[in-house]
């Protein structure tokens, strides 16, 4: 299979994950907002709406091959911010620590995929 085809499939998959997550956040908006508020997240309503919209728009751009470096860069910044602000495993006790650490590490792998998809 040609490398361009493999890269297009990879971008479709990783972009699709962000689109799915962003849509799901809007569908479960109240529960997600309440969770963010319970974690002392600043401006939870605004941040959830903005973050979810960014996931959908940048995810679609990545999946469709539109302005890929910009879309990948936006998703990298979003994912890094999410890791630092929400997945603070170092400040948690077991068993939550393990769950948050696993999500944190998975997000690092996603960032790696975004770096590859955004720079090739």
Short mmCIF file of N, CA and C in Angstrom, two decimals:
data_model
loop_
_atom_site.label_atom_id
_atom_site.label_comp_id
_atom_site.label_asym_id
_atom_site.label_seq_id
_atom_site.Cartn_x
_atom_site.Cartn_y
_atom_site.Cartn_z
N UNK A 1 0.86 -1.18 0.00
CA UNK A 1 0.00 0.00 0.00
C UNK A 1 0.90 1.24 0.00
N UNK A 2 0.61 2.21 -0.84
CA UNK A 2 1.43 3.42 -0.91
C UNK A 2 1.40 4.19 0.42
N UNK A 3 2.52 4.82 0.75
CA UNK A 3 2.65 5.56 2.01
C UNK A 3 1.63 6.68 2.12
N UNK A 4 1.30 7.34 0.99
CA UNK A 4 0.30 8.41 1.02
C UNK A 4 -1.07 7.88 1.46
N UNK A 5 -1.40 6.68 1.01
CA UNK A 5 -2.67 6.07 1.39
C UNK A 5 -2.68 5.73 2.88
N UNK A 6 -1.58 5.19 3.37
CA UNK A 6 -1.46 4.85 4.79
C UNK A 6 -1.57 6.10 5.65
N UNK A 7 -0.90 7.17 5.23
CA UNK A 7 -0.97 8.42 5.99
C UNK A 7 -2.37 9.01 5.97
N UNK A 8 -3.05 8.92 4.84
CA UNK A 8 -4.42 9.43 4.75
C UNK A 8 -5.36 8.64 5.66
N UNK A 9 -5.18 7.34 5.72
CA UNK A 9 -6.00 6.51 6.61
C UNK A 9 -5.71 6.87 8.07
N UNK A 10 -4.43 7.05 8.39
CA UNK A 10 -4.05 7.43 9.76
C UNK A 10 -4.66 8.76 10.15
N UNK A 11 -4.61 9.74 9.26
CA UNK A 11 -5.20 11.06 9.54
C UNK A 11 -6.71 10.97 9.69
N UNK A 12 -7.34 10.15 8.88
CA UNK A 12 -8.78 9.94 8.98
C UNK A 12 -9.15 9.33 10.33
N UNK A 13 -8.37 8.34 10.75
CA UNK A 13 -8.65 7.68 12.02
C UNK A 13 -8.44 8.60 13.21
N UNK A 14 -7.30 9.26 13.26
CA UNK A 14 -7.01 10.12 14.41
C UNK A 14 -7.93 11.35 14.42
N UNK A 15 -8.19 11.92 13.25
CA UNK A 15 -9.13 13.04 13.18
C UNK A 15 -10.53 12.61 13.57
N UNK A 16 -10.92 11.41 13.15
CA UNK A 16 -12.24 10.88 13.50
C UNK A 16 -12.44 10.71 14.99
N UNK A 17 -11.40 10.32 15.69
CA UNK A 17 -11.49 10.17 17.15
C UNK A 17 -11.83 11.52 17.79
N UNK A 18 -11.18 12.58 17.34
CA UNK A 18 -11.44 13.91 17.89
C UNK A 18 -12.86 14.38 17.53
N UNK A 19 -13.29 14.13 16.31
CA UNK A 19 -14.65 14.51 15.91
C UNK A 19 -15.67 13.79 16.78
N UNK A 20 -15.50 12.50 16.94
CA UNK A 20 -16.41 11.70 17.77
C UNK A 20 -16.44 12.24 19.20
N UNK A 21 -15.26 12.49 19.78
CA UNK A 21 -15.19 12.98 21.16
C UNK A 21 -15.86 14.35 21.29
N UNK A 22 -15.62 15.24 20.35
CA UNK A 22 -16.23 16.56 20.41
C UNK A 22 -17.75 16.51 20.34
N UNK A 23 -18.27 15.68 19.45
CA UNK A 23 -19.73 15.52 19.34
C UNK A 23 -20.29 14.93 20.63
N UNK A 24 -19.61 13.92 21.16
CA UNK A 24 -20.06 13.30 22.40
C UNK A 24 -20.09 14.30 23.56
N UNK A 25 -19.10 15.18 23.61
CA UNK A 25 -19.08 16.20 24.66
C UNK A 25 -20.29 17.12 24.57
N UNK A 26 -20.70 17.48 23.35
CA UNK A 26 -21.89 18.31 23.20
C UNK A 26 -23.15 17.53 23.58
N UNK A 27 -23.19 16.25 23.24
CA UNK A 27 -24.37 15.44 23.57
C UNK A 27 -24.52 15.23 25.08
N UNK A 28 -23.41 15.22 25.79
CA UNK A 28 -23.41 15.02 27.24
C UNK A 28 -22.92 16.28 27.94
N UNK A 29 -23.33 17.43 27.42
CA UNK A 29 -22.76 18.71 27.83
C UNK A 29 -22.91 18.97 29.33
N UNK A 30 -24.11 18.79 29.86
CA UNK A 30 -24.34 19.12 31.27
C UNK A 30 -23.47 18.25 32.18
N UNK A 31 -23.43 16.96 31.93
CA UNK A 31 -22.61 16.07 32.76
C UNK A 31 -21.13 16.41 32.64
N UNK A 32 -20.68 16.72 31.42
CA UNK A 32 -19.28 17.07 31.22
C UNK A 32 -18.95 18.39 31.92
N UNK A 33 -19.84 19.38 31.79
CA UNK A 33 -19.63 20.67 32.44
C UNK A 33 -19.57 20.51 33.96
N UNK A 34 -20.47 19.71 34.50
CA UNK A 34 -20.49 19.48 35.95
C UNK A 34 -19.20 18.79 36.41
N UNK A 35 -18.71 17.86 35.59
CA UNK A 35 -17.44 17.18 35.93
C UNK A 35 -16.29 18.19 35.95
N UNK A 36 -16.22 19.02 34.92
CA UNK A 36 -15.16 20.03 34.87
C UNK A 36 -15.25 20.99 36.05
N UNK A 37 -16.45 21.39 36.40
CA UNK A 37 -16.64 22.28 37.55
C UNK A 37 -16.18 21.59 38.84
N UNK A 38 -16.47 20.30 38.98
CA UNK A 38 -16.06 19.57 40.19
C UNK A 38 -14.54 19.45 40.30
N UNK A 39 -13.86 19.51 39.16
CA UNK A 39 -12.40 19.44 39.13
C UNK A 39 -11.77 20.84 39.20
N UNK A 40 -12.59 21.85 39.51
CA UNK A 40 -12.14 23.24 39.64
C UNK A 40 -11.57 23.79 38.33
N UNK A 41 -12.14 23.36 37.22
CA UNK A 41 -11.71 23.81 35.90
C UNK A 41 -12.23 25.23 35.69
N UNK A 42 -11.40 26.16 35.19
CA UNK A 42 -11.85 27.55 35.00
C UNK A 42 -12.89 27.65 33.87
N UNK A 43 -13.91 28.45 34.09
CA UNK A 43 -14.97 28.70 33.09
C UNK A 43 -15.40 27.41 32.39
N UNK A 44 -15.93 26.45 33.12
CA UNK A 44 -16.20 25.13 32.54
C UNK A 44 -17.14 25.14 31.34
N UNK A 45 -18.16 25.98 31.35
CA UNK A 45 -19.10 26.00 30.22
C UNK A 45 -18.41 26.50 28.96
N UNK A 46 -17.72 27.62 29.07
CA UNK A 46 -17.01 28.19 27.92
C UNK A 46 -15.90 27.26 27.44
N UNK A 47 -15.12 26.75 28.36
CA UNK A 47 -13.99 25.90 27.97
C UNK A 47 -14.47 24.60 27.32
N UNK A 48 -15.56 24.02 27.84
CA UNK A 48 -16.09 22.79 27.25
C UNK A 48 -16.62 23.06 25.85
N UNK A 49 -17.35 24.14 25.68
CA UNK A 49 -17.89 24.45 24.35
C UNK A 49 -16.76 24.74 23.35
N UNK A 50 -15.80 25.54 23.77
CA UNK A 50 -14.69 25.89 22.87
C UNK A 50 -13.84 24.66 22.55
N UNK A 51 -13.52 23.88 23.57
CA UNK A 51 -12.70 22.68 23.35
C UNK A 51 -13.39 21.67 22.47
N UNK A 52 -14.68 21.46 22.69
CA UNK A 52 -15.44 20.50 21.88
C UNK A 52 -15.55 20.96 20.43
N UNK A 53 -15.78 22.26 20.24
CA UNK A 53 -15.83 22.80 18.87
C UNK A 53 -14.47 22.65 18.19
N UNK A 54 -13.42 22.92 18.92
CA UNK A 54 -12.07 22.76 18.35
C UNK A 54 -11.83 21.31 17.95
N UNK A 55 -12.22 20.37 18.80
CA UNK A 55 -12.05 18.95 18.47
C UNK A 55 -12.76 18.60 17.17
N UNK A 56 -13.98 19.09 17.03
CA UNK A 56 -14.77 18.76 15.83
C UNK A 56 -14.17 19.40 14.59
N UNK A 57 -13.90 20.69 14.64
CA UNK A 57 -13.41 21.40 13.46
C UNK A 57 -12.01 20.93 13.07
N UNK A 58 -11.08 20.92 14.03
CA UNK A 58 -9.71 20.50 13.71
C UNK A 58 -9.66 19.01 13.36
N UNK A 59 -10.48 18.20 14.01
CA UNK A 59 -10.54 16.78 13.68
C UNK A 59 -11.01 16.56 12.25
N UNK A 60 -12.06 17.30 11.84
CA UNK A 60 -12.54 17.21 10.46
C UNK A 60 -11.48 17.68 9.47
N UNK A 61 -10.82 18.78 9.80
CA UNK A 61 -9.77 19.28 8.92
C UNK A 61 -8.67 18.24 8.74
N UNK A 62 -8.26 17.62 9.84
CA UNK A 62 -7.22 16.60 9.76
C UNK A 62 -7.70 15.40 8.94
N UNK A 63 -8.91 14.93 9.23
CA UNK A 63 -9.45 13.77 8.54
C UNK A 63 -9.61 14.01 7.04
N UNK A 64 -9.94 15.24 6.67
CA UNK A 64 -10.16 15.57 5.26
C UNK A 64 -8.92 16.10 4.55
N UNK A 65 -7.82 16.23 5.30
CA UNK A 65 -6.57 16.69 4.70
C UNK A 65 -6.53 18.18 4.41
N UNK A 66 -7.28 18.97 5.18
CA UNK A 66 -7.34 20.42 4.99
C UNK A 66 -6.46 21.10 6.03
N UNK A 67 -5.48 21.88 5.59
CA UNK A 67 -4.59 22.61 6.51
C UNK A 67 -4.09 21.69 7.62
N UNK A 68 -3.55 20.56 7.23
CA UNK A 68 -3.16 19.50 8.17
C UNK A 68 -2.19 19.99 9.25
N UNK A 69 -1.12 20.72 8.92
CA UNK A 69 -0.23 21.16 10.00
C UNK A 69 -0.94 22.03 11.04
N UNK A 70 -1.83 22.92 10.58
CA UNK A 70 -2.58 23.77 11.50
C UNK A 70 -3.52 22.94 12.36
N UNK A 71 -4.26 22.02 11.74
CA UNK A 71 -5.21 21.18 12.47
C UNK A 71 -4.48 20.31 13.49
N UNK A 72 -3.39 19.68 13.06
CA UNK A 72 -2.63 18.83 13.98
C UNK A 72 -2.05 19.66 15.12
N UNK A 73 -1.53 20.85 14.80
CA UNK A 73 -0.98 21.72 15.85
C UNK A 73 -2.03 22.13 16.87
N UNK A 74 -3.22 22.48 16.40
CA UNK A 74 -4.31 22.86 17.31
C UNK A 74 -4.68 21.68 18.22
N UNK A 75 -4.74 20.49 17.65
CA UNK A 75 -5.10 19.31 18.44
C UNK A 75 -3.98 18.93 19.42
N UNK A 76 -2.74 19.18 19.04
CA UNK A 76 -1.62 18.93 19.95
C UNK A 76 -1.71 19.86 21.16
N UNK A 77 -1.93 21.14 20.91
CA UNK A 77 -2.04 22.10 22.02
C UNK A 77 -3.23 21.74 22.91
N UNK A 78 -4.35 21.42 22.29
CA UNK A 78 -5.55 21.03 23.04
C UNK A 78 -5.28 19.80 23.91
N UNK A 79 -4.63 18.79 23.34
CA UNK A 79 -4.37 17.55 24.08
C UNK A 79 -3.37 17.77 25.20
N UNK A 80 -2.35 18.57 24.95
CA UNK A 80 -1.40 18.90 26.02
C UNK A 80 -2.09 19.64 27.17
N UNK A 81 -2.94 20.61 26.82
CA UNK A 81 -3.66 21.36 27.86
C UNK A 81 -4.58 20.44 28.65
N UNK A 82 -5.25 19.54 27.96
CA UNK A 82 -6.12 18.58 28.64
C UNK A 82 -5.32 17.72 29.60
N UNK A 83 -4.17 17.25 29.14
CA UNK A 83 -3.33 16.41 30.01
C UNK A 83 -2.94 17.16 31.29
N UNK A 84 -2.47 18.37 31.13
CA UNK A 84 -1.96 19.12 32.28
C UNK A 84 -3.09 19.57 33.21
N UNK A 85 -4.22 19.96 32.63
CA UNK A 85 -5.29 20.53 33.45
C UNK A 85 -6.25 19.49 34.03
N UNK A 86 -6.44 18.37 33.34
CA UNK A 86 -7.45 17.41 33.79
C UNK A 86 -6.90 16.06 34.24
N UNK A 87 -5.84 15.63 33.64
CA UNK A 87 -5.34 14.28 33.92
C UNK A 87 -4.16 14.32 34.89
N UNK A 88 -4.33 15.01 35.98
CA UNK A 88 -3.28 15.25 36.96
C UNK A 88 -3.11 14.03 37.87
N UNK A 89 -2.62 12.96 37.29
CA UNK A 89 -2.48 11.69 38.03
C UNK A 89 -1.56 11.84 39.24
N UNK A 90 -0.58 12.72 39.14
CA UNK A 90 0.38 12.92 40.21
C UNK A 90 -0.26 13.51 41.47
N UNK A 91 -1.44 14.08 41.32
CA UNK A 91 -2.13 14.68 42.46
C UNK A 91 -3.29 13.81 42.95
N UNK A 92 -3.36 12.58 42.48
CA UNK A 92 -4.46 11.68 42.82
C UNK A 92 -3.95 10.47 43.58
N UNK A 93 -4.89 9.80 44.20
CA UNK A 93 -4.61 8.56 44.93
C UNK A 93 -5.07 7.37 44.09
N UNK A 94 -4.51 6.20 44.40
CA UNK A 94 -4.96 4.97 43.74
C UNK A 94 -6.41 4.72 44.15
N UNK A 95 -7.26 4.14 43.32
CA UNK A 95 -7.02 3.64 41.97
C UNK A 95 -7.17 4.71 40.89
N UNK A 96 -7.66 5.91 41.26
CA UNK A 96 -7.84 6.97 40.27
C UNK A 96 -6.52 7.34 39.60
N UNK A 97 -5.43 7.29 40.37
CA UNK A 97 -4.12 7.64 39.82
C UNK A 97 -3.79 6.79 38.60
N UNK A 98 -4.03 5.50 38.68
CA UNK A 98 -3.70 4.61 37.57
C UNK A 98 -4.56 4.91 36.35
N UNK A 99 -5.84 5.16 36.54
CA UNK A 99 -6.73 5.48 35.43
C UNK A 99 -6.29 6.78 34.75
N UNK A 100 -6.01 7.80 35.55
CA UNK A 100 -5.58 9.08 34.99
C UNK A 100 -4.22 8.97 34.31
N UNK A 101 -3.30 8.21 34.91
CA UNK A 101 -1.97 8.02 34.31
C UNK A 101 -2.09 7.32 32.96
N UNK A 102 -2.94 6.30 32.87
CA UNK A 102 -3.13 5.60 31.61
C UNK A 102 -3.70 6.54 30.54
N UNK A 103 -4.69 7.35 30.91
CA UNK A 103 -5.26 8.31 29.95
C UNK A 103 -4.21 9.33 29.53
N UNK A 104 -3.39 9.77 30.49
CA UNK A 104 -2.31 10.72 30.21
C UNK A 104 -1.34 10.13 29.18
N UNK A 105 -0.94 8.89 29.39
CA UNK A 105 0.01 8.24 28.49
C UNK A 105 -0.60 7.99 27.11
N UNK A 106 -1.86 7.62 27.08
CA UNK A 106 -2.54 7.44 25.79
C UNK A 106 -2.56 8.76 25.03
N UNK A 107 -2.82 9.85 25.74
CA UNK A 107 -2.81 11.16 25.08
C UNK A 107 -1.43 11.51 24.54
N UNK A 108 -0.38 11.11 25.25
CA UNK A 108 0.98 11.34 24.73
C UNK A 108 1.18 10.57 23.42
N UNK A 109 0.65 9.35 23.35
CA UNK A 109 0.74 8.58 22.10
C UNK A 109 -0.04 9.26 20.98
N UNK A 110 -1.20 9.81 21.31
CA UNK A 110 -2.00 10.54 20.32
C UNK A 110 -1.23 11.76 19.82
N UNK A 111 -0.56 12.46 20.74
CA UNK A 111 0.26 13.61 20.34
C UNK A 111 1.36 13.14 19.37
N UNK A 112 1.96 12.01 19.64
CA UNK A 112 2.96 11.46 18.72
C UNK A 112 2.37 11.22 17.34
N UNK A 113 1.18 10.66 17.28
CA UNK A 113 0.51 10.46 15.99
C UNK A 113 0.21 11.78 15.29
N UNK A 114 -0.21 12.77 16.08
CA UNK A 114 -0.48 14.09 15.49
C UNK A 114 0.79 14.74 14.96
N UNK A 115 1.89 14.57 15.68
CA UNK A 115 3.17 15.12 15.19
C UNK A 115 3.55 14.50 13.86
N UNK A 116 3.36 13.21 13.74
CA UNK A 116 3.71 12.52 12.50
C UNK A 116 2.75 12.96 11.39
N UNK A 117 1.45 13.02 11.68
CA UNK A 117 0.48 13.36 10.63
C UNK A 117 0.58 14.83 10.22
N UNK A 118 1.01 15.68 11.15
CA UNK A 118 1.04 17.11 10.85
C UNK A 118 2.32 17.58 10.18
N UNK A 119 3.36 16.76 10.20
CA UNK A 119 4.65 17.21 9.66
C UNK A 119 5.08 16.46 8.40
N UNK A 120 4.37 15.41 8.05
CA UNK A 120 4.79 14.62 6.88
C UNK A 120 4.23 15.21 5.61
#
